[in-house]
mmCIF file of the C-alpha atoms, coordinates in Angstrom:
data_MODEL
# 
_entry.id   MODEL 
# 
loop_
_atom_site.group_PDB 
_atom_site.id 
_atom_site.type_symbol 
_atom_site.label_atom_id 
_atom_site.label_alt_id 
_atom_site.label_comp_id 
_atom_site.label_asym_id 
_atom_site.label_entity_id 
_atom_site.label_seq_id 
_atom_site.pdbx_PDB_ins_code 
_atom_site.Cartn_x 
_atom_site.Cartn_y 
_atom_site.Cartn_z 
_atom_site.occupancy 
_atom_site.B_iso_or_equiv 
_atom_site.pdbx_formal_charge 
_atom_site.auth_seq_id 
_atom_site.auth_comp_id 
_atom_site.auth_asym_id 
_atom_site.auth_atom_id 
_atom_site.pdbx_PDB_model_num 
ATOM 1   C CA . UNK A 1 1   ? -16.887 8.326   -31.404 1.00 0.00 ? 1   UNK A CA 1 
ATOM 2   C CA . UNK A 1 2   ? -17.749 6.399   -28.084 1.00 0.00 ? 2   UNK A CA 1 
ATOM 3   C CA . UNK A 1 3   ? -15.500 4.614   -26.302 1.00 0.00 ? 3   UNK A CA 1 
ATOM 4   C CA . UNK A 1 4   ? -16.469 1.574   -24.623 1.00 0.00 ? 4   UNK A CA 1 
ATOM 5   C CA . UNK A 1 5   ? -14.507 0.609   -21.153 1.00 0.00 ? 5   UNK A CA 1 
ATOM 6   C CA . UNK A 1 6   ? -13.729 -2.586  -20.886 1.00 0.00 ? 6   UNK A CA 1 
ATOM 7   C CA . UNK A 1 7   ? -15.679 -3.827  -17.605 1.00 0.00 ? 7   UNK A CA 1 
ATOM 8   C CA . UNK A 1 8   ? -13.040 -5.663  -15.166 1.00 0.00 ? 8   UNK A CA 1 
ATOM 9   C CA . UNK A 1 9   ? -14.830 -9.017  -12.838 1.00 0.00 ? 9   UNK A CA 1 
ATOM 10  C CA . UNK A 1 10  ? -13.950 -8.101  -8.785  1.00 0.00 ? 10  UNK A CA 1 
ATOM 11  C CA . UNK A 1 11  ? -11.502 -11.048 -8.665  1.00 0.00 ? 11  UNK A CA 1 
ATOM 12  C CA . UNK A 1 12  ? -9.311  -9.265  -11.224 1.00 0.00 ? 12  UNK A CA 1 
ATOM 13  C CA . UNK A 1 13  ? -9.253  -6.421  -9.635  1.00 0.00 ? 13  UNK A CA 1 
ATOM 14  C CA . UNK A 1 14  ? -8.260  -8.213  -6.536  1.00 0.00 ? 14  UNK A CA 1 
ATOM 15  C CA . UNK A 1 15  ? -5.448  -9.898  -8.622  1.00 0.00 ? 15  UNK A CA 1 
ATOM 16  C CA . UNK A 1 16  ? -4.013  -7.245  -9.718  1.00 0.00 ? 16  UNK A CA 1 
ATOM 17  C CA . UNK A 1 17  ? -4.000  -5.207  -6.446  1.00 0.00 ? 17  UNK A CA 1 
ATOM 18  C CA . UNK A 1 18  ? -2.879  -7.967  -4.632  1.00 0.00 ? 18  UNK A CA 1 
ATOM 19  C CA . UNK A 1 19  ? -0.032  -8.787  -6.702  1.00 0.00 ? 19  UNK A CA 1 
ATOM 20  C CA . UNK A 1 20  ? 1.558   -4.732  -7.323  1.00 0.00 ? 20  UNK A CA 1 
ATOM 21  C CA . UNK A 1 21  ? 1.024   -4.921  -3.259  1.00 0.00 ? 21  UNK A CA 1 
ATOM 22  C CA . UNK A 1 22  ? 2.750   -7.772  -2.690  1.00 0.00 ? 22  UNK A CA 1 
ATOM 23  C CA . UNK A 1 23  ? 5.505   -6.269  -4.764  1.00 0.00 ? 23  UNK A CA 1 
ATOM 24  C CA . UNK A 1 24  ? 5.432   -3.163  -2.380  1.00 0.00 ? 24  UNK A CA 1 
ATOM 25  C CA . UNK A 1 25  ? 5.515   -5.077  0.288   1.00 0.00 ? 25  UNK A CA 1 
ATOM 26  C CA . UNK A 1 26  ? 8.722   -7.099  -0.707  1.00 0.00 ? 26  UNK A CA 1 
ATOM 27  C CA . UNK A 1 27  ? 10.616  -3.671  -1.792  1.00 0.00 ? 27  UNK A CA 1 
ATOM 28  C CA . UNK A 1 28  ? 9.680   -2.205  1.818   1.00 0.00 ? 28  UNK A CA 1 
ATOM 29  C CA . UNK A 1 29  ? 10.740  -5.571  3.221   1.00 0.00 ? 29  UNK A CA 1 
ATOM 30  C CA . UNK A 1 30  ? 8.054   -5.377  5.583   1.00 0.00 ? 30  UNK A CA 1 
ATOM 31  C CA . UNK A 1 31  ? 7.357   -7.635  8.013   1.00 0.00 ? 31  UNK A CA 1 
ATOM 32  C CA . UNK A 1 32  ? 4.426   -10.730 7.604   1.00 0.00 ? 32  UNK A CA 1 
ATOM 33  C CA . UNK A 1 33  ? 2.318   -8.679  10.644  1.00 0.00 ? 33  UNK A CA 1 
ATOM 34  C CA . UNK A 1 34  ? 2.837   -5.242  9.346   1.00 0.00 ? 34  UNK A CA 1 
ATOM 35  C CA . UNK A 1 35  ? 2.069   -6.399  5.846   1.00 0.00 ? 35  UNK A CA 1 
ATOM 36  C CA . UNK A 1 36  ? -1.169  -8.149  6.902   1.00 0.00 ? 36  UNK A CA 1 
ATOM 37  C CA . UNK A 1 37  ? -2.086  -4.952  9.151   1.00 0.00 ? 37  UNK A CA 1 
ATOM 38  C CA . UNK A 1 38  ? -1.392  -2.127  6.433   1.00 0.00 ? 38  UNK A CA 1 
ATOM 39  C CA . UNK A 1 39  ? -3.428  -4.463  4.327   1.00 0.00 ? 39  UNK A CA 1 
ATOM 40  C CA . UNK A 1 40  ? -6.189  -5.159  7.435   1.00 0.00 ? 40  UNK A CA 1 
ATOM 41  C CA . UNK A 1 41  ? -5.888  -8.508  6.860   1.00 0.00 ? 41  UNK A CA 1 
ATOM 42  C CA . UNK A 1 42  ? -5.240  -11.625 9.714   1.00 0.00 ? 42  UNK A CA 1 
ATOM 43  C CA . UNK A 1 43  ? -1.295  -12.882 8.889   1.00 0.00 ? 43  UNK A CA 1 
ATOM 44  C CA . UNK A 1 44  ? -3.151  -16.037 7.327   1.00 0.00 ? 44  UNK A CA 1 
ATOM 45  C CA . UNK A 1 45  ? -5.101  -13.848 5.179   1.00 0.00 ? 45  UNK A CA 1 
ATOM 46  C CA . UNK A 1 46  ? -2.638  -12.338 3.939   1.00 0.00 ? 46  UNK A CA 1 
ATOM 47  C CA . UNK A 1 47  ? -0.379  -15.610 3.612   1.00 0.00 ? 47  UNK A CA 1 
ATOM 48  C CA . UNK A 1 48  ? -3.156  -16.706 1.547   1.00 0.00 ? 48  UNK A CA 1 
ATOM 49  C CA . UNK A 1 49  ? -3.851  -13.620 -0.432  1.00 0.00 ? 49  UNK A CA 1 
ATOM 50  C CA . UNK A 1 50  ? -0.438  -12.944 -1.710  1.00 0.00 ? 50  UNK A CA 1 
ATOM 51  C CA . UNK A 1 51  ? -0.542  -16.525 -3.406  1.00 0.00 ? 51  UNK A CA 1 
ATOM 52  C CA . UNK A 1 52  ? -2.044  -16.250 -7.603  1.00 0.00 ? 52  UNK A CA 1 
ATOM 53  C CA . UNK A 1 53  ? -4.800  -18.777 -6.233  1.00 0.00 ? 53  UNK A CA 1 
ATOM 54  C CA . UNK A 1 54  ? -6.431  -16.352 -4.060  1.00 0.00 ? 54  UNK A CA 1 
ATOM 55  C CA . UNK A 1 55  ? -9.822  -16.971 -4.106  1.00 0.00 ? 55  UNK A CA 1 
ATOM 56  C CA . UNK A 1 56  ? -11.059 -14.812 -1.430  1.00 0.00 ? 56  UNK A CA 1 
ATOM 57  C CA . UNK A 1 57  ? -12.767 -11.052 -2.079  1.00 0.00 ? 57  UNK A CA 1 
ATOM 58  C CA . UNK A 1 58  ? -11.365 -8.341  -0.255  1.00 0.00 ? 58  UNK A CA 1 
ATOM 59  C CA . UNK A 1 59  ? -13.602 -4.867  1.033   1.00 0.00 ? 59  UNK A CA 1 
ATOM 60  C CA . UNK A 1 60  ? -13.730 -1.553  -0.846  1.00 0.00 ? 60  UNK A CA 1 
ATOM 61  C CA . UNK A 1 61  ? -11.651 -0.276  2.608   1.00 0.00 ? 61  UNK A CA 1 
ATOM 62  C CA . UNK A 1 62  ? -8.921  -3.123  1.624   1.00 0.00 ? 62  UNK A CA 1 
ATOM 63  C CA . UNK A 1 63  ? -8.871  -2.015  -2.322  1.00 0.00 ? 63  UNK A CA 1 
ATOM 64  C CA . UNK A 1 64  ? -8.882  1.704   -1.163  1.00 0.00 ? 64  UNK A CA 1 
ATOM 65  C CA . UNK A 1 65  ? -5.896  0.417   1.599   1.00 0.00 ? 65  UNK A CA 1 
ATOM 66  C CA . UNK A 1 66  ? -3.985  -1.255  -1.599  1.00 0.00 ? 66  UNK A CA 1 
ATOM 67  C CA . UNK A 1 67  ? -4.683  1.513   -3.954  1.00 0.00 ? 67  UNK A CA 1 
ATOM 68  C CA . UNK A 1 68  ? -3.069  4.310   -1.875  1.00 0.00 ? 68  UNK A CA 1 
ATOM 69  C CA . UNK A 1 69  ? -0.231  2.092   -0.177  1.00 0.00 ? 69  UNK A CA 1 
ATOM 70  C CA . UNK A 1 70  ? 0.515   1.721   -4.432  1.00 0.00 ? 70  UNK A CA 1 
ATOM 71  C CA . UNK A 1 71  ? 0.488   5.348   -4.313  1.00 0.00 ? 71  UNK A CA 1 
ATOM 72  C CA . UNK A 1 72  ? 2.224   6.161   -1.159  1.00 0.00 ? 72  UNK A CA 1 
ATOM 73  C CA . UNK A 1 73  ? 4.789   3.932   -3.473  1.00 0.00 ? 73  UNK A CA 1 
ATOM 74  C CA . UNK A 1 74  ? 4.952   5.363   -6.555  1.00 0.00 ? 74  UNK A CA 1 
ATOM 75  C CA . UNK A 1 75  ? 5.621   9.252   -4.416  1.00 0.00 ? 75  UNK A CA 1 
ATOM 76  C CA . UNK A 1 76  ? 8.379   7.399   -2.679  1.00 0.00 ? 76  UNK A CA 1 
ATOM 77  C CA . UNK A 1 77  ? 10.076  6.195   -5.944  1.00 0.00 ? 77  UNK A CA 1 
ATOM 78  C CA . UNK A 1 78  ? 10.084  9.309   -7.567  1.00 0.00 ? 78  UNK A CA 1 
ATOM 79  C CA . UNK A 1 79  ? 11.085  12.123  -4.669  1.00 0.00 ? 79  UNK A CA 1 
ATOM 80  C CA . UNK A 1 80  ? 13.500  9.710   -2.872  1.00 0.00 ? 80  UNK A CA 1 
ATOM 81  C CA . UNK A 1 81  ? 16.974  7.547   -3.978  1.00 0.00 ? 81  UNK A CA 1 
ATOM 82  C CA . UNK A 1 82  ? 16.411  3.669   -4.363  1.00 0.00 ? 82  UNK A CA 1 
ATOM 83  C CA . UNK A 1 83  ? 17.787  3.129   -0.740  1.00 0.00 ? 83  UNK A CA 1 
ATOM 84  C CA . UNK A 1 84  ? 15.553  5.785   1.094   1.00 0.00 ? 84  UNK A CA 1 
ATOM 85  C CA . UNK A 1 85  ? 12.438  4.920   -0.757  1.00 0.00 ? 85  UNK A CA 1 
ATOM 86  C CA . UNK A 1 86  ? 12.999  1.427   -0.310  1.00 0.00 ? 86  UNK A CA 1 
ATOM 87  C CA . UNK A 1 87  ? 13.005  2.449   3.443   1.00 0.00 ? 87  UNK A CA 1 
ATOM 88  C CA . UNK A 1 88  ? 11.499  5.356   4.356   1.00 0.00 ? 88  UNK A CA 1 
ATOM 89  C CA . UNK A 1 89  ? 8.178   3.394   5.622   1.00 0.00 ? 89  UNK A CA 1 
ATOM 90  C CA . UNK A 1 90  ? 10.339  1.165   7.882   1.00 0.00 ? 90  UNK A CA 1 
ATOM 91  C CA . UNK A 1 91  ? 12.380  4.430   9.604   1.00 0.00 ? 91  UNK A CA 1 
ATOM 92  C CA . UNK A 1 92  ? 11.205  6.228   12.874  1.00 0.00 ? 92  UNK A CA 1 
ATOM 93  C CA . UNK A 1 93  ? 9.950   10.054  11.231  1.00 0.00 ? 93  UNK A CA 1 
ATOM 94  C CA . UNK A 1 94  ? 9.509   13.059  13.357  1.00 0.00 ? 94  UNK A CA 1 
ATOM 95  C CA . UNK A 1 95  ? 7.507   14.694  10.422  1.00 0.00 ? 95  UNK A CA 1 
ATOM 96  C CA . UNK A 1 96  ? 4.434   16.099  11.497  1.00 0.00 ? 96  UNK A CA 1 
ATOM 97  C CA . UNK A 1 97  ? 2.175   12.868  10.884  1.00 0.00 ? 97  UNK A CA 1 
ATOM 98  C CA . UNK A 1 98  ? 4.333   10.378  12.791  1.00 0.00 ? 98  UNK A CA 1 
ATOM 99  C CA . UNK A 1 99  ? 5.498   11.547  16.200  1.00 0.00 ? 99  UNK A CA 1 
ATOM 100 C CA . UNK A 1 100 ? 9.039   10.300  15.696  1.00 0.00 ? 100 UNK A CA 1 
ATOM 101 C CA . UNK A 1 101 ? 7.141   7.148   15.129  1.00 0.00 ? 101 UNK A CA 1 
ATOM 102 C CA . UNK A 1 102 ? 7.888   4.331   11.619  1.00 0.00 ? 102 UNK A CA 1 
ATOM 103 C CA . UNK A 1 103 ? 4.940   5.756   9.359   1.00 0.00 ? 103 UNK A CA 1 
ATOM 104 C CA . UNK A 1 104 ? 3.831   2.165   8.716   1.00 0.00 ? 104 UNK A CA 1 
ATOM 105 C CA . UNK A 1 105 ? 3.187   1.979   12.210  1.00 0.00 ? 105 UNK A CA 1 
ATOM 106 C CA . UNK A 1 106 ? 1.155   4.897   11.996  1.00 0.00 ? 106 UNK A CA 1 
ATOM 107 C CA . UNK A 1 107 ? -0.826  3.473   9.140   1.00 0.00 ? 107 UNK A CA 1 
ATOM 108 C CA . UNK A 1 108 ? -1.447  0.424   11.006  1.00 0.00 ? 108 UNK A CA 1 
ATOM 109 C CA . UNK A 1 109 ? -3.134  2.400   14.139  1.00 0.00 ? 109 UNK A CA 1 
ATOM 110 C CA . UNK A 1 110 ? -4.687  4.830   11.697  1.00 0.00 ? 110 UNK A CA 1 
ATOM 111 C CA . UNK A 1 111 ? -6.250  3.122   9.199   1.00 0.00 ? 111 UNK A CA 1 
ATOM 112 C CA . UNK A 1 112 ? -7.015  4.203   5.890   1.00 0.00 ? 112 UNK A CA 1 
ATOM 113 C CA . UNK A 1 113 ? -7.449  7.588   6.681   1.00 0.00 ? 113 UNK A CA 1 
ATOM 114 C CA . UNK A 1 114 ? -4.048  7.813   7.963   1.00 0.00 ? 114 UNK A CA 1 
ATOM 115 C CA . UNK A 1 115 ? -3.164  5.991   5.026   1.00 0.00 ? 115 UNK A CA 1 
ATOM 116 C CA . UNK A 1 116 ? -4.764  8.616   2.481   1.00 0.00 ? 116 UNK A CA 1 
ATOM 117 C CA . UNK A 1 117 ? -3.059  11.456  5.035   1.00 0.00 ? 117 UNK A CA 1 
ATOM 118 C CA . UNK A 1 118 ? 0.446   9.978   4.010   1.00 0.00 ? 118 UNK A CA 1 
ATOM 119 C CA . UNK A 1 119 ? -0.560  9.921   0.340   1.00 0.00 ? 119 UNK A CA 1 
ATOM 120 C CA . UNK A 1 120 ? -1.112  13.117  0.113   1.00 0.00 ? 120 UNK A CA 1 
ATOM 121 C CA . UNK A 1 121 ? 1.777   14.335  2.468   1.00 0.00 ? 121 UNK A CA 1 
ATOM 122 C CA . UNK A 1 122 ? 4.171   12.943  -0.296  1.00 0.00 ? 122 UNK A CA 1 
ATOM 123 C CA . UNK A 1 123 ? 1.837   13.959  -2.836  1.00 0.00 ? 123 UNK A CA 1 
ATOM 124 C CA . UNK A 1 124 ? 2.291   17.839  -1.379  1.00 0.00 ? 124 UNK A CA 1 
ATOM 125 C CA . UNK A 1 125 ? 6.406   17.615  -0.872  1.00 0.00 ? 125 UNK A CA 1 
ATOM 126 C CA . UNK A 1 126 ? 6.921   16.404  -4.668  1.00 0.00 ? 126 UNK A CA 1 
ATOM 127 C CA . UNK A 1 127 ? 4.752   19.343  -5.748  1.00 0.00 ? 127 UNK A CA 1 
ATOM 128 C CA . UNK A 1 128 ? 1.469   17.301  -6.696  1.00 0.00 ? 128 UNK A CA 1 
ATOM 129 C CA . UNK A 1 129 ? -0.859  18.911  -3.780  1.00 0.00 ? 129 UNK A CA 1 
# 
């Protein structure tokens, strides 16, 4: 038996992405300019990307960006309460990747590698690493 994967176009992929980020983004509450930098978009970019119409294409680095800030997510939801992983991205952290700094601050300065770093941090405390 083969199975046949259903081929997706680049714009839905960028659909879809866009819209579970934007959802992140509104349970984090984050900001318009540290949305648009964990994304490494412009603020108008992102203004514009968040909208259904979005007709723009975003890089592999932005897809890889949205894919583990879904991620970084999903660990939240399911080691933390509601409240804390609704907030934990927003509150200064003196773990050992953030200095006492927010970790989306860290993201922001260190890119998608600091991104991944995160990912798996929370991937290692809830057992999966």
């Amino acid at each position: 038996m083969q199975v046949v994967a259903k081929k997706r176009e680049p714009r839905q992929i960028n659909a879809v992405a866009l819209k579970a980020y934007a959802r992140v983004v509104d349970a984090w509450a984050l900001s318009l300019k540290d949305a648009a930098g964990l994304a490494d978009m412009s603020e108008s970019t992102w203004k514009r990307a968040k909208k259904p119409d979005f007709a723009g294409e975003l890089t592999k680095d932005q897809l890889l960006r949205l894919s583990a800030v879904i991620g970084i997510y999903k660990s939240l939801e399911l080691y933390f309460s509601d409240t804390l992983a609704r907030t934990w991205v927003t509150r200064p952290n003196e773990g050992p990747l953030f200095g006492g700094q927010r970790p989306v601050e860290t993201a922001i300065e260190g890119g998608l590698p600091q991104i991944l770093a995160i990912r798996t941090y929370l991937d290692a405390l809830r057992g999966g690493a």
